[in-house]
mmCIF file of C-alpha atoms and ligand atoms in Angstrom:
data_model
loop_
_atom_site.group_PDB
_atom_site.id
_atom_site.type_symbol
_atom_site.label_atom_id
_atom_site.label_comp_id
_atom_site.label_asym_id
_atom_site.label_seq_id
_atom_site.Cartn_x
_atom_site.Cartn_y
_atom_site.Cartn_z
ATOM 1 C CA MET A 7 21.533 26.643 9.828
ATOM 2 C CA LYS A 8 22.468 22.822 9.744
ATOM 3 C CA LEU A 9 20.646 20.894 12.129
ATOM 4 C CA ASN A 10 19.920 17.206 12.993
ATOM 5 C CA ILE A 11 16.738 16.845 13.884
ATOM 6 C CA GLN A 12 16.050 13.046 15.777
ATOM 7 C CA GLN A 13 13.271 11.736 18.060
ATOM 8 C CA GLU A 14 14.095 12.526 21.429
ATOM 9 C CA THR A 15 15.998 9.763 23.369
ATOM 10 C CA ALA A 16 16.338 8.901 27.517
ATOM 11 C CA GLN A 17 19.953 10.367 26.794
ATOM 12 C CA ASP A 18 18.048 13.913 25.969
ATOM 13 C CA PHE A 19 15.870 14.266 28.861
ATOM 14 C CA ASN A 20 17.999 16.208 30.709
ATOM 15 C CA ALA A 21 19.136 18.635 28.026
ATOM 16 C CA VAL A 22 15.288 18.987 27.199
ATOM 17 C CA PHE A 23 14.023 19.503 30.832
ATOM 18 C CA GLU A 24 17.185 22.457 30.814
ATOM 19 C CA LEU A 25 16.495 24.109 27.764
ATOM 20 C CA ASN A 26 12.512 24.434 28.372
ATOM 21 C CA LYS A 27 13.389 25.852 31.692
ATOM 22 C CA LEU A 28 15.625 28.731 29.958
ATOM 23 C CA ALA A 29 13.475 29.447 26.681
ATOM 24 C CA PHE A 30 10.231 29.811 29.224
ATOM 25 C CA GLY A 31 12.210 31.078 32.407
ATOM 26 C CA GLN A 32 10.282 28.984 34.510
ATOM 27 C CA GLU A 33 9.810 24.861 35.337
ATOM 28 C CA ASN A 34 6.076 24.611 34.110
ATOM 29 C CA GLU A 35 7.078 23.979 30.773
ATOM 30 C CA PRO A 36 9.669 21.138 31.712
ATOM 31 C CA LYS A 37 7.424 19.793 34.265
ATOM 32 C CA LEU A 38 4.616 19.293 31.758
ATOM 33 C CA VAL A 39 7.068 17.911 29.294
ATOM 34 C CA GLU A 40 7.807 15.283 31.788
ATOM 35 C CA LEU A 41 4.325 14.589 33.115
ATOM 36 C CA LEU A 42 3.061 13.686 29.141
ATOM 37 C CA ARG A 43 6.152 11.619 28.259
ATOM 38 C CA LYS A 44 4.423 9.538 30.747
ATOM 39 C CA SER A 45 0.809 9.849 29.538
ATOM 40 C CA SER A 46 -1.322 8.153 27.205
ATOM 41 C CA ALA A 47 -1.001 11.106 24.809
ATOM 42 C CA PHE A 48 2.983 10.639 24.412
ATOM 43 C CA ILE A 49 3.805 9.847 20.959
ATOM 44 C CA PRO A 50 7.922 9.234 20.975
ATOM 45 C CA GLU A 51 8.332 9.965 17.419
ATOM 46 C CA LEU A 52 6.816 13.148 17.889
ATOM 47 C CA SER A 53 8.990 14.382 20.714
ATOM 48 C CA LEU A 54 11.582 16.041 18.312
ATOM 49 C CA VAL A 55 14.914 17.521 19.339
ATOM 50 C CA ALA A 56 17.609 19.915 17.303
ATOM 51 C CA TRP A 57 21.447 19.180 17.377
ATOM 52 C CA PHE A 58 23.088 21.881 16.308
ATOM 53 C CA GLN A 59 27.186 20.367 16.277
ATOM 54 C CA ASN A 60 27.054 18.340 19.573
ATOM 55 C CA GLN A 61 24.375 20.211 21.700
ATOM 56 C CA ILE A 62 20.456 20.078 21.771
ATOM 57 C CA VAL A 63 19.251 23.517 20.855
ATOM 58 C CA GLY A 64 15.621 22.899 20.470
ATOM 59 C CA HIS A 65 13.199 20.580 21.443
ATOM 60 C CA ILE A 66 9.443 20.289 20.011
ATOM 61 C CA LEU A 67 6.636 18.096 20.711
ATOM 62 C CA PHE A 68 3.123 16.935 20.088
ATOM 63 C CA THR A 69 0.410 15.106 21.652
ATOM 64 C CA LYS A 70 -2.772 13.381 20.977
ATOM 65 C CA ILE A 71 -5.799 15.492 21.715
ATOM 66 C CA LYS A 72 -9.335 14.899 20.723
ATOM 67 C CA ILE A 73 -11.819 17.393 18.931
ATOM 68 C CA VAL A 74 -15.467 16.420 20.654
ATOM 69 C CA ASN A 75 -18.659 17.053 19.345
ATOM 70 C CA ASN A 76 -22.092 15.492 20.345
ATOM 71 C CA GLU A 77 -21.215 12.869 17.424
ATOM 72 C CA ASN A 78 -17.910 11.860 17.317
ATOM 73 C CA ASP A 79 -14.694 12.173 18.865
ATOM 74 C CA THR A 80 -11.739 13.028 16.352
ATOM 75 C CA GLU A 81 -7.951 12.105 17.009
ATOM 76 C CA SER A 82 -5.704 15.178 16.258
ATOM 77 C CA LEU A 83 -2.232 16.607 18.144
ATOM 78 C CA ALA A 84 -1.322 19.524 19.979
ATOM 79 C CA LEU A 85 2.026 21.342 18.938
ATOM 80 C CA ALA A 86 2.927 22.167 22.756
ATOM 81 C CA PRO A 87 5.216 23.187 24.193
ATOM 82 C CA MET A 88 8.061 24.228 21.748
ATOM 83 C CA ALA A 89 11.500 25.848 22.774
ATOM 84 C CA VAL A 90 14.802 27.373 21.341
ATOM 85 C CA LEU A 91 17.768 27.907 23.792
ATOM 86 C CA PRO A 92 17.751 31.491 24.164
ATOM 87 C CA GLU A 93 21.204 32.369 22.578
ATOM 88 C CA PHE A 94 19.716 30.555 19.411
ATOM 89 C CA GLN A 95 16.283 31.898 18.525
ATOM 90 C CA GLN A 96 15.827 34.079 15.463
ATOM 91 C CA LYS A 97 17.654 31.845 13.721
ATOM 92 C CA GLY A 98 15.002 29.620 12.241
ATOM 93 C CA ILE A 99 15.656 26.603 14.362
ATOM 94 C CA GLY A 100 11.764 26.735 15.732
ATOM 95 C CA GLY A 101 10.691 26.820 11.795
ATOM 96 C CA GLN A 102 12.603 23.617 11.463
ATOM 97 C CA LEU A 103 11.434 21.690 14.358
ATOM 98 C CA VAL A 104 7.897 22.678 12.924
ATOM 99 C CA ASN A 105 8.297 21.288 9.229
ATOM 100 C CA SER A 106 10.188 18.238 10.790
ATOM 101 C CA GLY A 107 7.338 17.416 13.324
ATOM 102 C CA ILE A 108 4.743 18.330 10.387
ATOM 103 C CA GLU A 109 6.432 15.841 7.991
ATOM 104 C CA GLU A 110 6.601 13.257 10.915
ATOM 105 C CA ALA A 111 3.325 13.687 11.936
ATOM 106 C CA LYS A 112 1.914 12.935 8.123
ATOM 107 C CA GLU A 113 4.172 10.266 7.748
ATOM 108 C CA LEU A 114 2.398 8.518 11.190
ATOM 109 C CA GLY A 115 -1.116 9.556 9.588
ATOM 110 C CA TYR A 116 -2.337 12.154 11.323
ATOM 111 C CA LYS A 117 -4.423 14.364 9.772
ATOM 112 C CA SER A 118 -4.656 17.779 11.448
ATOM 113 C CA ILE A 119 -2.591 19.545 14.297
ATOM 114 C CA ILE A 120 -3.975 21.921 16.528
ATOM 115 C CA VAL A 121 -1.304 25.174 18.124
ATOM 116 C CA LEU A 122 -2.370 27.871 20.172
ATOM 117 C CA GLY A 123 0.364 30.583 19.911
ATOM 118 C CA HIS A 124 1.469 33.563 18.156
ATOM 119 C CA GLU A 125 -0.770 34.413 15.349
ATOM 120 C CA HIS A 126 1.798 35.972 13.080
ATOM 121 C CA TYR A 127 4.151 32.818 13.005
ATOM 122 C CA TYR A 128 2.096 29.864 12.632
ATOM 123 C CA PRO A 129 0.538 30.905 9.655
ATOM 124 C CA LYS A 130 3.776 30.499 7.669
ATOM 125 C CA PHE A 131 3.728 26.720 8.399
ATOM 126 C CA GLY A 132 -0.186 26.840 6.443
ATOM 127 C CA PHE A 133 -1.939 26.963 10.071
ATOM 128 C CA GLU A 134 -5.378 28.852 10.231
ATOM 129 C CA PRO A 135 -7.731 29.836 12.777
ATOM 130 C CA ALA A 136 -9.222 27.050 14.144
ATOM 131 C CA GLU A 137 -12.717 28.695 13.807
ATOM 132 C CA LYS A 138 -12.987 28.219 10.334
ATOM 133 C CA TRP A 139 -13.860 24.820 10.929
ATOM 134 C CA ASN A 140 -15.868 25.920 14.449
ATOM 135 C CA ILE A 141 -13.102 23.979 16.394
ATOM 136 C CA LYS A 142 -13.198 25.573 19.749
ATOM 137 C CA SER A 143 -10.336 26.015 22.398
ATOM 138 C CA PRO A 144 -11.153 25.271 25.949
ATOM 139 C CA TYR A 145 -9.219 27.951 26.864
ATOM 140 C CA ASP A 146 -10.606 31.727 27.027
ATOM 141 C CA VAL A 147 -8.066 32.664 24.474
ATOM 142 C CA PRO A 148 -8.820 35.031 21.015
ATOM 143 C CA ALA A 149 -9.906 33.532 18.226
ATOM 144 C CA ASN A 150 -6.918 34.358 16.181
ATOM 145 C CA VAL A 151 -4.088 32.485 18.561
ATOM 146 C CA PHE A 152 -5.905 28.884 18.411
ATOM 147 C CA MET A 153 -5.152 27.516 14.934
ATOM 148 C CA ALA A 154 -5.453 24.423 12.859
ATOM 149 C CA LEU A 155 -3.125 23.024 10.148
ATOM 150 C CA GLU A 156 -4.644 20.285 7.975
ATOM 151 C CA LEU A 157 -2.272 17.186 6.903
ATOM 152 C CA THR A 158 -4.122 15.625 4.419
ATOM 153 C CA PRO A 159 -6.415 17.424 1.661
ATOM 154 C CA ASN A 160 -10.093 18.304 3.988
ATOM 155 C CA GLY A 161 -8.286 16.623 7.053
ATOM 156 C CA LEU A 162 -10.493 18.599 8.757
ATOM 157 C CA GLU A 163 -13.534 18.446 6.849
ATOM 158 C CA ASN A 164 -16.672 17.451 9.404
ATOM 159 C CA THR A 165 -14.299 18.169 12.381
ATOM 160 C CA SER A 166 -16.018 20.765 14.778
ATOM 161 C CA GLY A 167 -16.041 20.837 18.180
ATOM 162 C CA LEU A 168 -14.581 21.443 21.282
ATOM 163 C CA VAL A 169 -10.590 20.407 21.808
ATOM 164 C CA VAL A 170 -9.848 18.525 24.826
ATOM 165 C CA TYR A 171 -6.148 18.160 25.813
ATOM 166 C CA PRO A 172 -4.642 15.783 27.955
ATOM 167 C CA LYS A 173 -5.207 16.364 31.166
ATOM 168 C CA GLU A 174 -1.235 17.317 31.893
ATOM 169 C CA PHE A 175 -2.225 20.438 30.522
ATOM 170 C CA ASP A 176 -4.024 21.665 33.430
ATOM 171 C CA THR A 177 -0.831 21.471 35.518
ATOM 172 C CA VAL A 178 0.573 24.531 33.417
HETATM 173 C C1 COA B 26 9.118 30.388 19.876
HETATM 174 C C2 COA B 26 10.250 29.636 19.838
HETATM 175 C C3 COA B 26 10.411 28.693 19.955
HETATM 176 C C4 COA B 26 10.532 29.910 18.395
HETATM 177 O O1 COA B 26 12.005 29.370 17.907
HETATM 178 P P1 COA B 26 12.991 30.059 16.885
HETATM 179 O O2 COA B 26 13.850 29.371 16.624
HETATM 180 O O3 COA B 26 13.196 31.588 17.486
HETATM 181 O O4 COA B 26 12.093 30.363 15.818
HETATM 182 P P2 COA B 26 12.631 30.707 14.404
HETATM 183 O O5 COA B 26 13.708 31.168 14.181
HETATM 184 O O6 COA B 26 11.999 30.008 13.610
HETATM 185 O O7 COA B 26 11.487 32.252 14.075
HETATM 186 C C5 COA B 26 11.418 33.211 14.914
HETATM 187 C C6 COA B 26 11.058 34.558 14.173
HETATM 188 O O8 COA B 26 12.976 34.324 13.251
HETATM 189 C C7 COA B 26 12.438 34.534 11.734
HETATM 190 N N1 COA B 26 13.761 34.061 11.491
HETATM 191 C C8 COA B 26 13.683 32.789 10.848
HETATM 192 N N2 COA B 26 14.548 32.345 10.071
HETATM 193 C C9 COA B 26 15.745 33.313 10.620
HETATM 194 C C10 COA B 26 17.068 33.513 10.229
HETATM 195 N N3 COA B 26 17.993 32.537 9.558
HETATM 196 N N4 COA B 26 17.552 34.711 10.769
HETATM 197 C C11 COA B 26 16.884 35.718 11.667
HETATM 198 N N5 COA B 26 15.828 35.565 11.650
HETATM 199 C C12 COA B 26 14.997 34.683 11.341
HETATM 200 C C13 COA B 26 11.135 34.261 11.753
HETATM 201 O O9 COA B 26 11.013 34.655 10.728
HETATM 202 C C14 COA B 26 10.783 34.437 12.496
HETATM 203 O O10 COA B 26 9.920 35.927 12.775
HETATM 204 P P3 COA B 26 8.714 36.691 13.115
HETATM 205 O O11 COA B 26 8.919 36.827 14.894
HETATM 206 O O12 COA B 26 8.435 37.338 12.539
HETATM 207 O O13 COA B 26 7.697 35.204 13.251
HETATM 208 C C15 COA B 26 11.409 30.138 20.505
HETATM 209 O O14 COA B 26 11.307 31.864 20.315
HETATM 210 C C16 COA B 26 10.993 30.180 22.126
HETATM 211 O O15 COA B 26 11.838 29.213 22.647
HETATM 212 N N6 COA B 26 10.592 30.907 22.972
HETATM 213 C C17 COA B 26 10.498 30.725 24.253
HETATM 214 C C18 COA B 26 9.544 29.474 24.443
HETATM 215 C C19 COA B 26 8.047 29.835 23.672
HETATM 216 O O16 COA B 26 7.352 31.209 24.320
HETATM 217 N N7 COA B 26 7.435 28.953 23.182
HETATM 218 C C20 COA B 26 6.203 28.545 22.296
HETATM 219 C C21 COA B 26 5.460 28.617 23.002
HETATM 220 S S1 COA B 26 4.944 26.836 23.290
#
């Protein structure tokens, strides 16, 4: 599917709200996107929209998080949320958004991405259970759904600890 994946602009905000609402069937996630946009965790280059012809059919957001332990805090990225319009799902759009986000995050110099998501979906992009690095979720979730991806060789070397999400995530 020929998509045009671009950084979201202010003109896209309404379409992004609606598509998140339709994909998730509720307003929690579109509202989360709005809160994150206003937060210090927001990275404009990592709020991406997928255009198909003259319509926005998908959106993905990566925000700044920290992995903290007793010795240091390490900056990383959270992939969340991601949404594709229901009638456009299962066509690879989500995959193209994930890959574009990974490439942009690398260009921006980030070393890793954390995701809480489907254990069969994200491993195709290289994500592995975060427990491999002793990286822990603040949420009580099964180990196999909490995953990490290194963007540089050994990008997570010596990085263990608890992931601290932006406080805006507490609202969903
Ligand atoms: C999760 C979500 C974003 C995925 O988007 P998507 O565009 O459907 O994703 P893809 O098409 O890349 O991949 C979905 C599946 O279709 C398959 N697929 C990929 N390309 C395909 C193609 N050309 N034809 C048919 N199937 C394809 C993938 O292999 C994948 O299979 P899997 O379920 O076995 O992993 C979308 O389903 C969604 O918006 N869901 C509701 C919101 C949500 O739950 N978001 C995630 C939590 S933040």
